[in-house]
Amino acid sequence: MTVSTHSPEPGIAVVTVDAPPVNALSVKGWFALASAVTDAGRDPSTHVVVLRAEGRGFNAGVDIKEIQRDPGYGALIGANEGCAAAFSAVYDCAVPVIAAVRGFCLGGGVGLVGNADVVVASDDATFGLPEVDRGALGAATHLARLVPQHLMRALYYTASTITAAQLHHHGSVYAVVPKEELDETALGVARQIAAKDTRVIRAAKQAINGIDVQPVHRSYRFEQGFTFELNLAGVSDGARQEFLDGKGK
């Protein structure tokens, strides 16, 4: 199963993504993730959600092969809508969402992490947006929530990555730990939140979102419009195929 949910302790829901080989999600996978996070938050017994992944890394974005196989734009539109739904589910979840990140966190992974309430990461975690190398745009909205503006622009234009330790320096990653300690560290933070009065925490989530200076839903969909334009212009298809050929996919 690509997305599963379990409750290891009272008040804590753990949503796990497992989509080998690199957790690049299909359209169906993105919507499944959105549903899992939303459903977990709506459950009155849930006080906090931990979002984690199995496999080689946290998330490698969209399934490029699925988009390339589609002779039209249905898969691209589906990916756009699925990512928007998943990112929104994390942001709008009724309870805090803790992202536990290890390995690579690319593209859509940054969208998930940027909208999470708390981020913990393993010391091998790296974050980046390779979108410009794929002929696409997106998730600058979320990268801008992790790093200062000019660093975001440099990372975006160069498609470079940044380490968990560097993000910890900027204050966007709460803790960096050895990968074998990541899950327990995330659960440790979750326990602290789960022990609070969930009525207060749920109200706090709404309040914090309400004073957010960045309209994350609108700004991300604005970015996606340029991705669609690049596809209509024929720019993106060649870039994606060059990436797939170069990676042996």
PDB file of C-alpha atoms in Angstrom:
ATOM      1  CA  MET A   1       0.000   0.000   0.000  1.00  0.00           C
ATOM      2  CA  THR A   2       1.284   3.462  -0.917  1.00  0.00           C
ATOM      3  CA  VAL A   3      -0.170   5.266   2.112  1.00  0.00           C
ATOM      4  CA  SER A   4      -1.114   3.735   5.451  1.00  0.00           C
ATOM      5  CA  THR A   5      -2.132   5.028   8.868  1.00  0.00           C
ATOM      6  CA  HIS A   6      -1.668   3.507  12.287  1.00  0.00           C
ATOM      7  CA  SER A   7      -1.827   4.680  15.893  1.00  0.00           C
ATOM      8  CA  PRO A   8       1.183   3.493  17.904  1.00  0.00           C
ATOM      9  CA  GLU A   9       0.059   5.354  21.021  1.00  0.00           C
ATOM     10  CA  PRO A  10      -3.121   7.082  22.190  1.00  0.00           C
ATOM     11  CA  GLY A  11      -3.625  10.425  20.467  1.00  0.00           C
ATOM     12  CA  ILE A  12      -0.914   9.891  17.847  1.00  0.00           C
ATOM     13  CA  ALA A  13      -1.670   8.984  14.223  1.00  0.00           C
ATOM     14  CA  VAL A  14       1.282   8.014  12.026  1.00  0.00           C
ATOM     15  CA  VAL A  15       0.786   8.349   8.268  1.00  0.00           C
ATOM     16  CA  THR A  16       3.401   6.426   6.297  1.00  0.00           C
ATOM     17  CA  VAL A  17       4.202   6.712   2.594  1.00  0.00           C
ATOM     18  CA  ASP A  18       5.719   3.636   0.973  1.00  0.00           C
ATOM     19  CA  ALA A  19       5.948   3.888  -2.806  1.00  0.00           C
ATOM     20  CA  PRO A  20       9.142   2.180  -4.015  1.00  0.00           C
ATOM     21  CA  PRO A  21      11.637   2.842  -5.320  1.00  0.00           C
ATOM     22  CA  VAL A  22      11.880   6.542  -4.374  1.00  0.00           C
ATOM     23  CA  ASN A  23       8.453   7.599  -3.075  1.00  0.00           C
ATOM     24  CA  ALA A  24       7.656   9.544  -6.236  1.00  0.00           C
ATOM     25  CA  LEU A  25       3.882   9.568  -5.988  1.00  0.00           C
ATOM     26  CA  SER A  26       1.360   8.932  -8.722  1.00  0.00           C
ATOM     27  CA  VAL A  27      -1.773  11.055  -9.032  1.00  0.00           C
ATOM     28  CA  LYS A  28      -3.648   8.415  -7.039  1.00  0.00           C
ATOM     29  CA  GLY A  29      -0.906   8.408  -4.424  1.00  0.00           C
ATOM     30  CA  TRP A  30      -1.080  12.158  -3.855  1.00  0.00           C
ATOM     31  CA  PHE A  31      -4.830  12.042  -3.344  1.00  0.00           C
ATOM     32  CA  ALA A  32      -4.492   9.026  -1.054  1.00  0.00           C
ATOM     33  CA  LEU A  33      -2.014  10.954   1.060  1.00  0.00           C
ATOM     34  CA  ALA A  34      -4.354  13.953   1.195  1.00  0.00           C
ATOM     35  CA  SER A  35      -7.211  11.732   2.353  1.00  0.00           C
ATOM     36  CA  ALA A  36      -5.103   9.949   4.971  1.00  0.00           C
ATOM     37  CA  VAL A  37      -3.891  13.176   6.591  1.00  0.00           C
ATOM     38  CA  THR A  38      -7.331  14.786   6.481  1.00  0.00           C
ATOM     39  CA  ASP A  39      -9.062  11.709   7.918  1.00  0.00           C
ATOM     40  CA  ALA A  40      -6.500  11.425  10.705  1.00  0.00           C
ATOM     41  CA  GLY A  41      -7.047  15.026  11.726  1.00  0.00           C
ATOM     42  CA  ARG A  42     -10.826  14.691  11.683  1.00  0.00           C
ATOM     43  CA  ASP A  43     -10.720  11.729  14.054  1.00  0.00           C
ATOM     44  CA  PRO A  44     -11.472  13.198  17.506  1.00  0.00           C
ATOM     45  CA  SER A  45      -9.114  10.665  19.103  1.00  0.00           C
ATOM     46  CA  THR A  46      -6.183  12.077  17.140  1.00  0.00           C
ATOM     47  CA  HIS A  47      -4.226  14.833  18.857  1.00  0.00           C
ATOM     48  CA  VAL A  48      -1.257  14.978  16.470  1.00  0.00           C
ATOM     49  CA  VAL A  49      -0.179  13.455  13.142  1.00  0.00           C
ATOM     50  CA  VAL A  50       3.299  12.216  12.255  1.00  0.00           C
ATOM     51  CA  LEU A  51       4.041  12.065   8.519  1.00  0.00           C
ATOM     52  CA  ARG A  52       6.900   9.728   7.602  1.00  0.00           C
ATOM     53  CA  ALA A  53       8.097   7.468   4.791  1.00  0.00           C
ATOM     54  CA  GLU A  54       9.669   4.092   4.222  1.00  0.00           C
ATOM     55  CA  GLY A  55      12.317   3.355   1.629  1.00  0.00           C
ATOM     56  CA  ARG A  56      15.266   5.305   0.325  1.00  0.00           C
ATOM     57  CA  GLY A  57      14.023   8.795   1.121  1.00  0.00           C
ATOM     58  CA  PHE A  58      11.090  10.885   2.286  1.00  0.00           C
ATOM     59  CA  ASN A  59       9.675  11.920  -1.079  1.00  0.00           C
ATOM     60  CA  ALA A  60      10.917  12.432  -4.645  1.00  0.00           C
ATOM     61  CA  GLY A  61       7.960  14.422  -5.899  1.00  0.00           C
ATOM     62  CA  VAL A  62       5.604  13.399  -8.681  1.00  0.00           C
ATOM     63  CA  ASP A  63       5.827  10.268 -10.799  1.00  0.00           C
ATOM     64  CA  ILE A  64       7.353  11.743 -13.952  1.00  0.00           C
ATOM     65  CA  LYS A  65       6.915   8.499 -15.880  1.00  0.00           C
ATOM     66  CA  GLU A  66       3.156   8.668 -15.334  1.00  0.00           C
ATOM     67  CA  ILE A  67       3.063  12.139 -16.860  1.00  0.00           C
ATOM     68  CA  GLN A  68       5.255  11.138 -19.792  1.00  0.00           C
ATOM     69  CA  ARG A  69       3.061   8.143 -20.603  1.00  0.00           C
ATOM     70  CA  ASP A  70      -0.003  10.355 -20.991  1.00  0.00           C
ATOM     71  CA  PRO A  71      -0.358  11.688 -24.569  1.00  0.00           C
ATOM     72  CA  GLY A  72      -2.493  14.547 -23.269  1.00  0.00           C
ATOM     73  CA  TYR A  73      -2.471  16.673 -20.147  1.00  0.00           C
ATOM     74  CA  GLY A  74      -4.683  14.587 -17.867  1.00  0.00           C
ATOM     75  CA  ALA A  75      -1.821  13.185 -15.768  1.00  0.00           C
ATOM     76  CA  LEU A  76      -0.215  16.610 -15.460  1.00  0.00           C
ATOM     77  CA  ILE A  77      -3.466  18.198 -14.317  1.00  0.00           C
ATOM     78  CA  GLY A  78      -4.008  15.287 -11.958  1.00  0.00           C
ATOM     79  CA  ALA A  79      -0.540  15.695 -10.485  1.00  0.00           C
ATOM     80  CA  ASN A  80      -1.086  19.424 -10.049  1.00  0.00           C
ATOM     81  CA  GLU A  81      -4.406  18.877  -8.303  1.00  0.00           C
ATOM     82  CA  GLY A  82      -3.119  15.935  -6.253  1.00  0.00           C
ATOM     83  CA  CYS A  83      -0.106  17.848  -4.969  1.00  0.00           C
ATOM     84  CA  ALA A  84      -2.264  20.843  -4.119  1.00  0.00           C
ATOM     85  CA  ALA A  85      -4.657  18.558  -2.240  1.00  0.00           C
ATOM     86  CA  ALA A  86      -1.880  16.844  -0.267  1.00  0.00           C
ATOM     87  CA  PHE A  87      -0.078  20.057   0.616  1.00  0.00           C
ATOM     88  CA  SER A  88      -3.380  21.624   1.687  1.00  0.00           C
ATOM     89  CA  ALA A  89      -4.276  18.561   3.763  1.00  0.00           C
ATOM     90  CA  VAL A  90      -1.080  18.974   5.773  1.00  0.00           C
ATOM     91  CA  TYR A  91      -1.578  22.709   6.219  1.00  0.00           C
ATOM     92  CA  ASP A  92      -5.305  22.481   6.992  1.00  0.00           C
ATOM     93  CA  CYS A  93      -5.131  19.339   9.131  1.00  0.00           C
ATOM     94  CA  ALA A  94      -7.184  19.953  12.259  1.00  0.00           C
ATOM     95  CA  VAL A  95      -4.233  18.961  14.457  1.00  0.00           C
ATOM     96  CA  PRO A  96      -0.497  19.665  14.195  1.00  0.00           C
ATOM     97  CA  VAL A  97       1.455  17.640  11.629  1.00  0.00           C
ATOM     98  CA  ILE A  98       5.041  16.591  12.339  1.00  0.00           C
ATOM     99  CA  ALA A  99       7.109  15.709   9.264  1.00  0.00           C
ATOM    100  CA  ALA A 100       9.827  13.130   9.935  1.00  0.00           C
ATOM    101  CA  VAL A 101      12.278  13.418   7.053  1.00  0.00           C
ATOM    102  CA  ARG A 102      15.191  11.196   6.148  1.00  0.00           C
ATOM    103  CA  GLY A 103      17.196  10.893   2.959  1.00  0.00           C
ATOM    104  CA  PHE A 104      16.067  12.973   0.033  1.00  0.00           C
ATOM    105  CA  CYS A 105      13.143  15.375   0.182  1.00  0.00           C
ATOM    106  CA  LEU A 106      12.561  16.738  -3.304  1.00  0.00           C
ATOM    107  CA  GLY A 107       9.856  18.596  -5.187  1.00  0.00           C
ATOM    108  CA  GLY A 108       6.557  17.583  -3.674  1.00  0.00           C
ATOM    109  CA  GLY A 109       8.374  16.495  -0.536  1.00  0.00           C
ATOM    110  CA  VAL A 110       9.326  20.118   0.077  1.00  0.00           C
ATOM    111  CA  GLY A 111       5.672  21.032  -0.413  1.00  0.00           C
ATOM    112  CA  LEU A 112       4.657  18.633   2.352  1.00  0.00           C
ATOM    113  CA  VAL A 113       7.427  19.692   4.719  1.00  0.00           C
ATOM    114  CA  GLY A 114       6.964  23.395   4.083  1.00  0.00           C
ATOM    115  CA  ASN A 115       3.318  23.111   5.130  1.00  0.00           C
ATOM    116  CA  ALA A 116       3.988  20.933   8.186  1.00  0.00           C
ATOM    117  CA  ASP A 117       3.829  22.375  11.692  1.00  0.00           C
ATOM    118  CA  VAL A 118       7.044  20.768  12.978  1.00  0.00           C
ATOM    119  CA  VAL A 119       9.930  19.217  11.029  1.00  0.00           C
ATOM    120  CA  VAL A 120      12.412  16.731  12.428  1.00  0.00           C
ATOM    121  CA  ALA A 121      15.060  15.242  10.171  1.00  0.00           C
ATOM    122  CA  SER A 122      17.821  12.679  10.073  1.00  0.00           C
ATOM    123  CA  ASP A 123      21.373  13.867   9.636  1.00  0.00           C
ATOM    124  CA  ASP A 124      21.431  12.473   6.077  1.00  0.00           C
ATOM    125  CA  ALA A 125      18.356  14.441   4.961  1.00  0.00           C
ATOM    126  CA  THR A 126      18.614  16.880   2.054  1.00  0.00           C
ATOM    127  CA  PHE A 127      15.945  19.183   0.648  1.00  0.00           C
ATOM    128  CA  GLY A 128      15.601  20.692  -2.792  1.00  0.00           C
ATOM    129  CA  LEU A 129      13.460  21.646  -5.750  1.00  0.00           C
ATOM    130  CA  PRO A 130      14.729  20.171  -9.058  1.00  0.00           C
ATOM    131  CA  GLU A 131      11.704  21.641 -10.843  1.00  0.00           C
ATOM    132  CA  VAL A 132      13.583  23.926 -13.242  1.00  0.00           C
ATOM    133  CA  ASP A 133      15.557  20.923 -14.483  1.00  0.00           C
ATOM    134  CA  ARG A 134      12.258  19.140 -15.225  1.00  0.00           C
ATOM    135  CA  GLY A 135      10.698  22.004 -17.161  1.00  0.00           C
ATOM    136  CA  ALA A 136       8.295  22.770 -14.326  1.00  0.00           C
ATOM    137  CA  LEU A 137       7.719  25.251 -11.517  1.00  0.00           C
ATOM    138  CA  GLY A 138       6.253  24.808  -8.066  1.00  0.00           C
ATOM    139  CA  ALA A 139       6.775  24.617  -4.297  1.00  0.00           C
ATOM    140  CA  ALA A 140       8.757  27.853  -4.083  1.00  0.00           C
ATOM    141  CA  THR A 141       5.863  28.795  -1.829  1.00  0.00           C
ATOM    142  CA  HIS A 142       6.909  26.043   0.551  1.00  0.00           C
ATOM    143  CA  LEU A 143      10.679  26.390   0.222  1.00  0.00           C
ATOM    144  CA  ALA A 144      10.221  30.040   1.183  1.00  0.00           C
ATOM    145  CA  ARG A 145       8.793  28.811   4.491  1.00  0.00           C
ATOM    146  CA  LEU A 146      12.033  26.949   5.196  1.00  0.00           C
ATOM    147  CA  VAL A 147      14.745  29.436   4.196  1.00  0.00           C
ATOM    148  CA  PRO A 148      15.160  33.200   3.751  1.00  0.00           C
ATOM    149  CA  GLN A 149      13.995  34.774   0.502  1.00  0.00           C
ATOM    150  CA  HIS A 150      17.323  35.191  -1.300  1.00  0.00           C
ATOM    151  CA  LEU A 151      18.529  31.724  -0.362  1.00  0.00           C
ATOM    152  CA  MET A 152      15.225  30.327  -1.625  1.00  0.00           C
ATOM    153  CA  ARG A 153      15.771  32.035  -4.961  1.00  0.00           C
ATOM    154  CA  ALA A 154      19.327  30.743  -5.290  1.00  0.00           C
ATOM    155  CA  LEU A 155      18.275  27.183  -4.431  1.00  0.00           C
ATOM    156  CA  TYR A 156      15.337  27.408  -6.819  1.00  0.00           C
ATOM    157  CA  TYR A 157      17.218  28.776  -9.832  1.00  0.00           C
ATOM    158  CA  THR A 158      20.147  26.382  -9.425  1.00  0.00           C
ATOM    159  CA  ALA A 159      18.053  23.343  -8.412  1.00  0.00           C
ATOM    160  CA  SER A 160      20.491  22.873  -5.537  1.00  0.00           C
ATOM    161  CA  THR A 161      19.846  21.041  -2.289  1.00  0.00           C
ATOM    162  CA  ILE A 162      20.242  22.102   1.315  1.00  0.00           C
ATOM    163  CA  THR A 163      20.978  19.861   4.285  1.00  0.00           C
ATOM    164  CA  ALA A 164      18.932  19.266   7.401  1.00  0.00           C
ATOM    165  CA  ALA A 165      21.726  20.812   9.467  1.00  0.00           C
ATOM    166  CA  GLN A 166      21.546  23.996   7.393  1.00  0.00           C
ATOM    167  CA  LEU A 167      17.773  24.171   7.807  1.00  0.00           C
ATOM    168  CA  HIS A 168      18.204  23.637  11.531  1.00  0.00           C
ATOM    169  CA  HIS A 169      20.472  26.697  11.510  1.00  0.00           C
ATOM    170  CA  HIS A 170      17.658  28.685   9.894  1.00  0.00           C
ATOM    171  CA  GLY A 171      15.200  27.410  12.488  1.00  0.00           C
ATOM    172  CA  SER A 172      12.868  25.560  10.133  1.00  0.00           C
ATOM    173  CA  VAL A 173      13.978  22.072  11.212  1.00  0.00           C
ATOM    174  CA  TYR A 174      13.288  21.508  14.901  1.00  0.00           C
ATOM    175  CA  ALA A 175      15.789  18.691  15.451  1.00  0.00           C
ATOM    176  CA  VAL A 176      18.432  16.786  13.482  1.00  0.00           C
ATOM    177  CA  VAL A 177      19.241  13.290  14.688  1.00  0.00           C
ATOM    178  CA  PRO A 178      20.884  10.070  13.459  1.00  0.00           C
ATOM    179  CA  LYS A 179      18.504   8.269  11.098  1.00  0.00           C
ATOM    180  CA  GLU A 180      18.013   5.366  13.490  1.00  0.00           C
ATOM    181  CA  GLU A 181      16.642   7.854  16.044  1.00  0.00           C
ATOM    182  CA  LEU A 182      14.334   9.737  13.678  1.00  0.00           C
ATOM    183  CA  ASP A 183      11.063   7.913  14.316  1.00  0.00           C
ATOM    184  CA  GLU A 184      11.486   7.971  18.081  1.00  0.00           C
ATOM    185  CA  THR A 185      12.383  11.670  17.979  1.00  0.00           C
ATOM    186  CA  ALA A 186       9.236  12.439  15.995  1.00  0.00           C
ATOM    187  CA  LEU A 187       7.164  10.381  18.424  1.00  0.00           C
ATOM    188  CA  GLY A 188       8.785  12.211  21.324  1.00  0.00           C
ATOM    189  CA  VAL A 189       7.615  15.569  19.975  1.00  0.00           C
ATOM    190  CA  ALA A 190       4.226  14.049  19.187  1.00  0.00           C
ATOM    191  CA  ARG A 191       3.864  12.841  22.764  1.00  0.00           C
ATOM    192  CA  GLN A 192       4.443  16.349  24.075  1.00  0.00           C
ATOM    193  CA  ILE A 193       1.694  17.717  21.844  1.00  0.00           C
ATOM    194  CA  ALA A 194      -0.669  14.784  22.423  1.00  0.00           C
ATOM    195  CA  ALA A 195      -0.452  15.364  26.175  1.00  0.00           C
ATOM    196  CA  LYS A 196      -2.009  18.825  25.831  1.00  0.00           C
ATOM    197  CA  ASP A 197      -5.730  19.532  25.813  1.00  0.00           C
ATOM    198  CA  THR A 198      -6.615  18.731  22.209  1.00  0.00           C
ATOM    199  CA  ARG A 199      -9.358  21.371  22.231  1.00  0.00           C
ATOM    200  CA  VAL A 200      -6.738  24.020  22.860  1.00  0.00           C
ATOM    201  CA  ILE A 201      -4.267  22.583  20.349  1.00  0.00           C
ATOM    202  CA  ARG A 202      -6.917  22.369  17.632  1.00  0.00           C
ATOM    203  CA  ALA A 203      -7.871  25.976  18.290  1.00  0.00           C
ATOM    204  CA  ALA A 204      -4.200  26.924  18.254  1.00  0.00           C
ATOM    205  CA  LYS A 205      -3.761  25.309  14.827  1.00  0.00           C
ATOM    206  CA  GLN A 206      -6.612  27.396  13.440  1.00  0.00           C
ATOM    207  CA  ALA A 207      -5.291  30.535  15.083  1.00  0.00           C
ATOM    208  CA  ILE A 208      -1.754  30.100  13.786  1.00  0.00           C
ATOM    209  CA  ASN A 209      -2.981  29.419  10.252  1.00  0.00           C
ATOM    210  CA  GLY A 210      -5.231  32.441  10.526  1.00  0.00           C
ATOM    211  CA  ILE A 211      -2.346  34.810  11.204  1.00  0.00           C
ATOM    212  CA  ASP A 212      -0.070  33.299   8.544  1.00  0.00           C
ATOM    213  CA  VAL A 213       1.329  36.046   6.328  1.00  0.00           C
ATOM    214  CA  GLN A 214       1.580  33.770   3.287  1.00  0.00           C
ATOM    215  CA  PRO A 215      -1.546  32.616   1.399  1.00  0.00           C
ATOM    216  CA  VAL A 216      -0.100  29.166   0.746  1.00  0.00           C
ATOM    217  CA  HIS A 217      -3.052  27.769  -1.206  1.00  0.00           C
ATOM    218  CA  ARG A 218      -3.300  30.645  -3.665  1.00  0.00           C
ATOM    219  CA  SER A 219       0.432  31.145  -4.137  1.00  0.00           C
ATOM    220  CA  TYR A 220       1.095  27.480  -4.920  1.00  0.00           C
ATOM    221  CA  ARG A 221      -1.717  27.289  -7.464  1.00  0.00           C
ATOM    222  CA  PHE A 222      -0.336  30.475  -9.024  1.00  0.00           C
ATOM    223  CA  GLU A 223       3.025  28.728  -9.473  1.00  0.00           C
ATOM    224  CA  GLN A 224       1.346  25.723 -11.047  1.00  0.00           C
ATOM    225  CA  GLY A 225      -0.135  27.903 -13.759  1.00  0.00           C
ATOM    226  CA  PHE A 226       3.355  28.546 -15.125  1.00  0.00           C
ATOM    227  CA  THR A 227       4.071  24.818 -15.150  1.00  0.00           C
ATOM    228  CA  PHE A 228       1.024  24.293 -17.340  1.00  0.00           C
ATOM    229  CA  GLU A 229       2.120  27.096 -19.669  1.00  0.00           C
ATOM    230  CA  LEU A 230       5.544  25.488 -20.049  1.00  0.00           C
ATOM    231  CA  ASN A 231       3.862  22.219 -20.945  1.00  0.00           C
ATOM    232  CA  LEU A 232       1.643  23.877 -23.530  1.00  0.00           C
ATOM    233  CA  ALA A 233       4.727  25.519 -25.026  1.00  0.00           C
ATOM    234  CA  GLY A 234       6.420  22.119 -25.394  1.00  0.00           C
ATOM    235  CA  VAL A 235       9.244  22.973 -22.999  1.00  0.00           C
ATOM    236  CA  SER A 236       8.493  20.524 -20.197  1.00  0.00           C
ATOM    237  CA  ASP A 237       8.110  17.287 -22.141  1.00  0.00           C
ATOM    238  CA  GLY A 238      11.654  17.398 -23.493  1.00  0.00           C
ATOM    239  CA  ALA A 239      13.106  18.298 -20.099  1.00  0.00           C
ATOM    240  CA  ARG A 240      11.306  15.431 -18.396  1.00  0.00           C
ATOM    241  CA  GLN A 241      12.369  12.945 -21.051  1.00  0.00           C
ATOM    242  CA  GLU A 242      15.975  14.095 -20.820  1.00  0.00           C
ATOM    243  CA  PHE A 243      15.828  13.517 -17.069  1.00  0.00           C
ATOM    244  CA  LEU A 244      14.353  10.034 -17.490  1.00  0.00           C
ATOM    245  CA  ASP A 245      16.895   9.089 -20.140  1.00  0.00           C
ATOM    246  CA  GLY A 246      19.747  10.358 -18.005  1.00  0.00           C
ATOM    247  CA  LYS A 247      18.546   8.426 -14.978  1.00  0.00           C
ATOM    248  CA  GLY A 248      17.959   5.228 -16.866  1.00  0.00           C
ATOM    249  CA  LYS A 249      14.276   5.250 -16.030  1.00  0.00           C
TER     250      LYS A 249
END
